[in-house]
PDB file of C-alpha atoms in Angstrom:
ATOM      1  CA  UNK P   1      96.242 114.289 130.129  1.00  0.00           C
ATOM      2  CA  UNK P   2      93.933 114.105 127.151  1.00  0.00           C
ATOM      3  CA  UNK P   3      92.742 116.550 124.729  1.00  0.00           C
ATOM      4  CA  UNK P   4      90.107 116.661 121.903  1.00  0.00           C
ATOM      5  CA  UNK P   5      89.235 119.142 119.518  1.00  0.00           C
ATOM      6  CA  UNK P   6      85.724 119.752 118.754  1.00  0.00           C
ATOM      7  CA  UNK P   7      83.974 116.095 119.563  1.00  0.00           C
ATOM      8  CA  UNK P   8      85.289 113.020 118.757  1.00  0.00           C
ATOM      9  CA  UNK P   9      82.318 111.123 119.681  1.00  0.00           C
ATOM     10  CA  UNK P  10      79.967 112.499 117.678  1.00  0.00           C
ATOM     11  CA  UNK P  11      81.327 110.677 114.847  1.00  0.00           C
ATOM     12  CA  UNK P  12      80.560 111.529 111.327  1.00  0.00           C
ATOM     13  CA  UNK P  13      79.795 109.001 108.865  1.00  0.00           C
ATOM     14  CA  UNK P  14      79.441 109.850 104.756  1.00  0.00           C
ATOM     15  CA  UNK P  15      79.184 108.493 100.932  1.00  0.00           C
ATOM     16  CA  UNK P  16      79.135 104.774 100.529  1.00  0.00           C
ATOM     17  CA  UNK P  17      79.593 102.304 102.963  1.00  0.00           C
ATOM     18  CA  UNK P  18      81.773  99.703 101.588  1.00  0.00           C
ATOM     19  CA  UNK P  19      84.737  97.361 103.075  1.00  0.00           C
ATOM     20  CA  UNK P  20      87.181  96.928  99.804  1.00  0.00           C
ATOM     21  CA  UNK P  21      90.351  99.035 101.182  1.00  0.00           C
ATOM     22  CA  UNK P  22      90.838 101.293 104.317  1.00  0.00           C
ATOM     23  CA  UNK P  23      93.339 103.624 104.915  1.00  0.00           C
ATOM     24  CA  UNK P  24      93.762 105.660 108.092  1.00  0.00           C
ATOM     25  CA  UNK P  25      96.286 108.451 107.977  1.00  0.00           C
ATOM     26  CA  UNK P  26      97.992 111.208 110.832  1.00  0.00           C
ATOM     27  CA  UNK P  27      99.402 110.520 114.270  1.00  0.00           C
ATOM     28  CA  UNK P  28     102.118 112.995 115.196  1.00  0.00           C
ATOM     29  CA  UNK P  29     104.411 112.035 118.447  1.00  0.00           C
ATOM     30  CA  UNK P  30     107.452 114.434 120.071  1.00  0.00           C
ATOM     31  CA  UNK P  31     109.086 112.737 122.289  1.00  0.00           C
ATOM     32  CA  UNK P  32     111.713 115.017 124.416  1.00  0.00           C
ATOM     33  CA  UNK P  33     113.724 114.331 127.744  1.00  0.00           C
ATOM     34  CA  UNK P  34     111.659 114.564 130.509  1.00  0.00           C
ATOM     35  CA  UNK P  35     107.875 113.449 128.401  1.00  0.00           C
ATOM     36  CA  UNK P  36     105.879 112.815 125.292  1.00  0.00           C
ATOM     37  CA  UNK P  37     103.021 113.687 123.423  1.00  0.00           C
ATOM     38  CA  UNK P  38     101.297 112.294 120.705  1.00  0.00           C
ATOM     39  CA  UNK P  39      98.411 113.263 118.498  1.00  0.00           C
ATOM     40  CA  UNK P  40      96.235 111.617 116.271  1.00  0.00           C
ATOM     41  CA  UNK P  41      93.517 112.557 113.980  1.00  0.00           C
ATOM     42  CA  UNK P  42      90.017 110.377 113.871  1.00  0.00           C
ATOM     43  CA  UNK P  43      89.629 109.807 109.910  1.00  0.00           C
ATOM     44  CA  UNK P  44      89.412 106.603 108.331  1.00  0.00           C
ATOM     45  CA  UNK P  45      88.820 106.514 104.502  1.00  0.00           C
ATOM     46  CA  UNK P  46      87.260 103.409 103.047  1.00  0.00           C
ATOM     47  CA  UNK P  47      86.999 102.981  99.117  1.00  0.00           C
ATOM     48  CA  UNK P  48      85.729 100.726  97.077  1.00  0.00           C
ATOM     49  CA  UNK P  49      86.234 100.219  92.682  1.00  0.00           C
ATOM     50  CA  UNK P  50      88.547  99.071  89.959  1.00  0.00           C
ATOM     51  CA  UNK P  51      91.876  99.379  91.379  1.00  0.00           C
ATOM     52  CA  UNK P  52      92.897 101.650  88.574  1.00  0.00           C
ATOM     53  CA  UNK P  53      90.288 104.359  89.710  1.00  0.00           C
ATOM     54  CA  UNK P  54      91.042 103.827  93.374  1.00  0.00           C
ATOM     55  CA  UNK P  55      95.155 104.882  92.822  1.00  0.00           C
ATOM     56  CA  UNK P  56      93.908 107.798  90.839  1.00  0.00           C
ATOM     57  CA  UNK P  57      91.727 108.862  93.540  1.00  0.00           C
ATOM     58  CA  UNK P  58      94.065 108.074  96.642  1.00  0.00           C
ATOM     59  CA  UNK P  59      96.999 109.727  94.496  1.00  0.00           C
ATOM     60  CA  UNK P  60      94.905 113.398  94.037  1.00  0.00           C
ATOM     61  CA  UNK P  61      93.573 113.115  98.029  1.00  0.00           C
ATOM     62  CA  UNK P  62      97.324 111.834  99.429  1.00  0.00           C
ATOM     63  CA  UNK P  63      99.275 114.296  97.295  1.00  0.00           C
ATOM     64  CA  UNK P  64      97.138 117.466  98.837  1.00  0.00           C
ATOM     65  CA  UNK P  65      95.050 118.037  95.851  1.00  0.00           C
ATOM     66  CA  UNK P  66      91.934 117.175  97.369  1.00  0.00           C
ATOM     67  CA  UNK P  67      91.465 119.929 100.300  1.00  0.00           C
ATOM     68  CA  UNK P  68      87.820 119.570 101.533  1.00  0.00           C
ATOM     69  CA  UNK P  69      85.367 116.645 102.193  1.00  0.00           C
ATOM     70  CA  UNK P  70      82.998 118.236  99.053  1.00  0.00           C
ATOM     71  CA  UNK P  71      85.795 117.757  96.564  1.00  0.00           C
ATOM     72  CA  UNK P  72      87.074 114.637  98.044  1.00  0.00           C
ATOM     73  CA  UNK P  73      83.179 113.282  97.370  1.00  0.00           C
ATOM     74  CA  UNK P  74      82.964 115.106  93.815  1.00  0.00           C
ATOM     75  CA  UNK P  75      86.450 113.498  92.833  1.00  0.00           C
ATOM     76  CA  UNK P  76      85.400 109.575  93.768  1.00  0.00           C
ATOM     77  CA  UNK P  77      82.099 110.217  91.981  1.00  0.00           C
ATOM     78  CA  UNK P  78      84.284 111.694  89.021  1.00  0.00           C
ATOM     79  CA  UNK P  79      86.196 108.250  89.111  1.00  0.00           C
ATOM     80  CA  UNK P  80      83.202 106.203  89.777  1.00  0.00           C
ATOM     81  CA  UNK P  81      84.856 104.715  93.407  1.00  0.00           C
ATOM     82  CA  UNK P  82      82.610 104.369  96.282  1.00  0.00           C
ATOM     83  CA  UNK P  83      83.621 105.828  99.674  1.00  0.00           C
ATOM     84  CA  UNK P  84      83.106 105.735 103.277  1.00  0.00           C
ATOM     85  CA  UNK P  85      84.596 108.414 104.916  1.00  0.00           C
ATOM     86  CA  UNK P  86      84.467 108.048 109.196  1.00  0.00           C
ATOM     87  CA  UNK P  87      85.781 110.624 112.153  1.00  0.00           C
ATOM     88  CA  UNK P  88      85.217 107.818 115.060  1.00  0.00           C
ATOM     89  CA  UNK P  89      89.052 106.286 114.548  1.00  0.00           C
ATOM     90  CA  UNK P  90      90.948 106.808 117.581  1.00  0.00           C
ATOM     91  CA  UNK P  91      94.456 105.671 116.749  1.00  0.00           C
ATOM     92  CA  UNK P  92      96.327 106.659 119.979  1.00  0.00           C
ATOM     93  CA  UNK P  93      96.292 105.222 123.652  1.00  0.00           C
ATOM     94  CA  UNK P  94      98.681 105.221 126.166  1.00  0.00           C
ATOM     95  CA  UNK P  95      99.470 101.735 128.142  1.00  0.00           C
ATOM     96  CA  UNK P  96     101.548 101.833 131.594  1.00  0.00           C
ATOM     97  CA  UNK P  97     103.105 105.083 131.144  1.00  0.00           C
ATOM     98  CA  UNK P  98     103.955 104.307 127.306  1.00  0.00           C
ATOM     99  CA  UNK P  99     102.015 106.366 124.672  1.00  0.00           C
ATOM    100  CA  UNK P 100     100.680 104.263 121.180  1.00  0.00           C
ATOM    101  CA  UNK P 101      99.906 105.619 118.014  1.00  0.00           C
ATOM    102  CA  UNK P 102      98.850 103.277 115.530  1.00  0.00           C
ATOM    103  CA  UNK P 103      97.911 104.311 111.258  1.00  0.00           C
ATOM    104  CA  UNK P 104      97.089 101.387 109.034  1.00  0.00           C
ATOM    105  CA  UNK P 105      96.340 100.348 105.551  1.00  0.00           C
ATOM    106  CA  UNK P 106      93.957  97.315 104.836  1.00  0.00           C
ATOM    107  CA  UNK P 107      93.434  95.994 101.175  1.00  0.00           C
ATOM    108  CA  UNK P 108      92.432  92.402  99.994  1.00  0.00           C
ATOM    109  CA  UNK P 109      91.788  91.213 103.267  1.00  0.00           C
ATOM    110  CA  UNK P 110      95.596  91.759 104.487  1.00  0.00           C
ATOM    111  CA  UNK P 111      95.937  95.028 106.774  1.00  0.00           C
ATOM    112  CA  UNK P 112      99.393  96.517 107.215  1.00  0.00           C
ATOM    113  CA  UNK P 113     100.223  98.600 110.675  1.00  0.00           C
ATOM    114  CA  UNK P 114     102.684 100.881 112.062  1.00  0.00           C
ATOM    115  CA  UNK P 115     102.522 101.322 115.282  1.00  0.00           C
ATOM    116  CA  UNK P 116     105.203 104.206 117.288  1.00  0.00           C
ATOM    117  CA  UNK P 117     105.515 103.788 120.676  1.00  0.00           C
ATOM    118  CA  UNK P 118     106.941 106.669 122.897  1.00  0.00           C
ATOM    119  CA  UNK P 119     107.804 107.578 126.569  1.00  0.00           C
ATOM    120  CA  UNK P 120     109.898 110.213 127.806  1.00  0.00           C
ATOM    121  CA  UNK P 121     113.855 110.390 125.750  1.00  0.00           C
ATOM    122  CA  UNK P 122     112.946 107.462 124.187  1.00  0.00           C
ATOM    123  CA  UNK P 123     110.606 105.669 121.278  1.00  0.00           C
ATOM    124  CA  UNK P 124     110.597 102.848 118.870  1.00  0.00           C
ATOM    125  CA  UNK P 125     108.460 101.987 115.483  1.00  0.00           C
ATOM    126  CA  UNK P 126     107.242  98.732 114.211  1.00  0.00           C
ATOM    127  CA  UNK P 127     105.532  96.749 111.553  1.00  0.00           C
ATOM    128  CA  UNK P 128     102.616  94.543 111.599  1.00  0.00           C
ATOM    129  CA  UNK P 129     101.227  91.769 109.420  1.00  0.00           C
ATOM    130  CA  UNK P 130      99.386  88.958 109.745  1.00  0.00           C
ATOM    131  CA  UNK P 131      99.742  89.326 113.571  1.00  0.00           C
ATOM    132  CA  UNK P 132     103.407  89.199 113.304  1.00  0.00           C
ATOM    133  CA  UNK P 133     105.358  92.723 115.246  1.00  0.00           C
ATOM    134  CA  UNK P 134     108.740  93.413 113.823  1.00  0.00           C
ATOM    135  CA  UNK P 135     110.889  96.310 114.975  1.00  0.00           C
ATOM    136  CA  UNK P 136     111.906  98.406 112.420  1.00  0.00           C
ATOM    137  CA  UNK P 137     113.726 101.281 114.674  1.00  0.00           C
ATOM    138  CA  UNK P 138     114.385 102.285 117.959  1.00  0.00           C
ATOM    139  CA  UNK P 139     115.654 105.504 119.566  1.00  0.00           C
ATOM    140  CA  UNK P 140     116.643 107.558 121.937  1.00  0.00           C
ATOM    141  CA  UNK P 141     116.297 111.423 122.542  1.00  0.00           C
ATOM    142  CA  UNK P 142     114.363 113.927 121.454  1.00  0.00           C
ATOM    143  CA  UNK P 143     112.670 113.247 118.146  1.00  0.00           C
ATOM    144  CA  UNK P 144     109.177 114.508 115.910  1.00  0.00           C
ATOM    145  CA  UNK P 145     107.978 110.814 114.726  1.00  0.00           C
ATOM    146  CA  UNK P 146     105.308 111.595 111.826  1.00  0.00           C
ATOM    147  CA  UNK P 147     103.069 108.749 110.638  1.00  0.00           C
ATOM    148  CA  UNK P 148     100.972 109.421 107.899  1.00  0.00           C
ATOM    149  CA  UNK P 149     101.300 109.891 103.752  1.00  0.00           C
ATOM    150  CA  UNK P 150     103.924 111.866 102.484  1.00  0.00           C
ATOM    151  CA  UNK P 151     101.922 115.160 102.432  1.00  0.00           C
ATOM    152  CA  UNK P 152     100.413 114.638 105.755  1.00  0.00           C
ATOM    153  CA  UNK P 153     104.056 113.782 106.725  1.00  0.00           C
ATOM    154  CA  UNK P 154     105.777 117.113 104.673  1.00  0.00           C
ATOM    155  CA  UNK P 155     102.727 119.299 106.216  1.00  0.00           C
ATOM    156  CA  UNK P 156     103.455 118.612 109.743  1.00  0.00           C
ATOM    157  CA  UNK P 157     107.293 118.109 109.733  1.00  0.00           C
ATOM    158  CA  UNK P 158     106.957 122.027 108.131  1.00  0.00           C
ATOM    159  CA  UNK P 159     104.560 123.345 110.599  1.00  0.00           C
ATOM    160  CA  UNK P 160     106.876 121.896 113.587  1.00  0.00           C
ATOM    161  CA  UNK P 161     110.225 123.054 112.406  1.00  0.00           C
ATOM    162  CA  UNK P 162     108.738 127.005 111.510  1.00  0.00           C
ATOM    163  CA  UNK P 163     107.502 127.000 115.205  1.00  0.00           C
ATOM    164  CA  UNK P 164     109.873 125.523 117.475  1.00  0.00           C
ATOM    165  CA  UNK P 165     112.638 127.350 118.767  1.00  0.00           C
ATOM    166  CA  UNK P 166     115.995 126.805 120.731  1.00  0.00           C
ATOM    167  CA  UNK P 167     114.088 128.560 123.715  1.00  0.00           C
ATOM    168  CA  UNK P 168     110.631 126.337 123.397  1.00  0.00           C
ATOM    169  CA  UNK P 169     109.923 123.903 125.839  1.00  0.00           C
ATOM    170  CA  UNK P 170     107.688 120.931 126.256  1.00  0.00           C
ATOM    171  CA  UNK P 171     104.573 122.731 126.876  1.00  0.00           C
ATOM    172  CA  UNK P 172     105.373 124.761 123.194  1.00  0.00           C
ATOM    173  CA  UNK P 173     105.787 121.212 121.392  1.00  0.00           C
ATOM    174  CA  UNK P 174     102.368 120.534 122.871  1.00  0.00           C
ATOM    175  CA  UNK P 175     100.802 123.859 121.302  1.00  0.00           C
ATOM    176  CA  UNK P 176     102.711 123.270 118.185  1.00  0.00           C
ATOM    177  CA  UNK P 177     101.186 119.791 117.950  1.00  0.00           C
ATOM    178  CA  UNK P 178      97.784 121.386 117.979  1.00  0.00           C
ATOM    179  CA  UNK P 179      98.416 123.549 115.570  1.00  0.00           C
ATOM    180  CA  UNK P 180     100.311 120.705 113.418  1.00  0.00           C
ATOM    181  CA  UNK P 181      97.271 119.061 113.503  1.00  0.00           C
ATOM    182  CA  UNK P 182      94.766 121.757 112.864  1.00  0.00           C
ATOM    183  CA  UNK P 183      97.030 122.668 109.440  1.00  0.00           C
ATOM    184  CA  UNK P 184      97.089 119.356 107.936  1.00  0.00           C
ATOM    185  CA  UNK P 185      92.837 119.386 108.508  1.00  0.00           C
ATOM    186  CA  UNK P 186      93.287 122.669 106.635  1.00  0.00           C
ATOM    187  CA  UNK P 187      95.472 121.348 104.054  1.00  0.00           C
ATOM    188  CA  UNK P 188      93.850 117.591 103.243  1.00  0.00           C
ATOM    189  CA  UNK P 189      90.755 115.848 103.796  1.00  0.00           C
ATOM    190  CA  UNK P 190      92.676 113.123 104.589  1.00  0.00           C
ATOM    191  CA  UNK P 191      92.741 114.089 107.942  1.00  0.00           C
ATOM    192  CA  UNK P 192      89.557 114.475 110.325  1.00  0.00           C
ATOM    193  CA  UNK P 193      89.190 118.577 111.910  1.00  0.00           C
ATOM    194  CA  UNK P 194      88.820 116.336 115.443  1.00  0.00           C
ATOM    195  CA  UNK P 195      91.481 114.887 117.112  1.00  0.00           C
ATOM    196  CA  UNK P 196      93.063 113.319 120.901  1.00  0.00           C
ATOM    197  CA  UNK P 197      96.032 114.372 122.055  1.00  0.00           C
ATOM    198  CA  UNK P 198      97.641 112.211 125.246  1.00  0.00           C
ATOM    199  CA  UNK P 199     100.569 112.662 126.835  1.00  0.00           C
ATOM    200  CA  UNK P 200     103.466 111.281 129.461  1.00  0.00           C
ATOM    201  CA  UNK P 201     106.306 112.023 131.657  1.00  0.00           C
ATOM    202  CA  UNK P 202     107.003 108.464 132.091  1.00  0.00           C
ATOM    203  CA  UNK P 203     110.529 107.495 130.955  1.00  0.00           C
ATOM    204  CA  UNK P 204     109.811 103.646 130.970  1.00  0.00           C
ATOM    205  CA  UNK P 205     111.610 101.642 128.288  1.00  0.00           C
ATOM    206  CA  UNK P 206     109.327 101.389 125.059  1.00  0.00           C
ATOM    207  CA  UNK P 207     111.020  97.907 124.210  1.00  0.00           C
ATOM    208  CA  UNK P 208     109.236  96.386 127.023  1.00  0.00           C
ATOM    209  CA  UNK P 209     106.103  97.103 125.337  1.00  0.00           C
ATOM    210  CA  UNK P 210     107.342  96.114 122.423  1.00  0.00           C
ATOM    211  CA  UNK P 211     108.070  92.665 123.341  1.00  0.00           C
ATOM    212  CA  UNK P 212     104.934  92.387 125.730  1.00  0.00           C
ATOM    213  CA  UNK P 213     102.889  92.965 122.087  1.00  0.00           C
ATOM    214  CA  UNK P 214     105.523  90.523 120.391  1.00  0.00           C
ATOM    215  CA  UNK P 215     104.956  87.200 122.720  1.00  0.00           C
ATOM    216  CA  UNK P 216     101.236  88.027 123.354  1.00  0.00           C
TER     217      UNK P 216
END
């Protein structure tokens, strides 16, 4: 099952087109014992200036500073960087029962990944560069997997644990997702108000994925 909030599709374009450094920020998985879901947000932030300006900026919009698109565009004219600011990323899919949430980081010409992958009681993260997949964990059980800046990260790892209860149950992790998501769009502009959220009650292995991606 799929859901979106608001409309993906009609995605929103802004500021300055340029194609120095990308960033894209939020997916959100909970993986428990009999299925998974996973959210992701849509936003991917493109900026372009002296590196010195760029940090500055990226440090005031990843630390929760920056709260709405308008100040987000005020503070990279204050700093004189260029920005691009899109709501057309997906960054989750699901592939033979196994759900995929991917957030990335490009600068220079060399993009760094981390991609979760996540079935039911079980889940495993891993890097990419230059093509090259290395597992960096593996899991399982029930587990919140956050991928995203540290805010993003402290936002929705806060919003989870204040609503879920001994008593919840898969379809309340799903609802709390939502809302996870809708708080961090509240609480950064770092992360788009649309979103997908997939889910599955597959239990398949996630390390046969994971080598699938490594040998291809």
């Amino acid at each position: 099952m799929a859901y979106k909030a608001e409309d993906p599709l009609k995605c929103r374009i802004f500021f300055i087109q340029v194609l120095e450094q990308i960033k894209m920020t939020l997916v959100i998985a909970f993986i428990g014992k009999n299925g998974a879901v996973m959210t992701g947000d849509l936003r991917e932030i493109t900026f372009e200036g002296e590196k010195q300006n760029r940090e500055k900026l990226e440090k005031d919009l990843y630390n929760g500073t920056i709260v709405t698109d308008d100040e987000l565009a005020k503070k990279a004219r204050e700093f004189g960087v260029g920005i691009t600011v899109t709501d057309c990323k997906s960054k989750i899919s699901e592939r033979d029962g196994i759900l995929i949430g991917e957030v990335s980081s490009s600068e220079g010409g060399v993009t760094k990944k981390r991609r979760l992958y996540a079935s039911a009681g079980n889940h495993a993260i891993a890097e990419i560069r230059d093509s090259e997949i290395t597992l960096t964990s593996h899991a399982k059980g029930s587990n919140l997997i956050v991928l995203g800046n540290d805010f993003t990260k402290q936002v929705a790892n806060k919003c989870f644990k204040d609503n879920w209860t001994k008593k919840s149950t898969f379809q309340d992790a799903i609802k709390i997702l939502i809302l996870c998501m809708e708080t961090a769009a509240r609480k950064t502009a770092s992360v788009s108000k649309q979103f997908f959220l997939i889910q599955t009650t597959s239990n398949v292995d996630v390390l046969k994925i994971v080598e699938k991606d490594r040998n291809n």
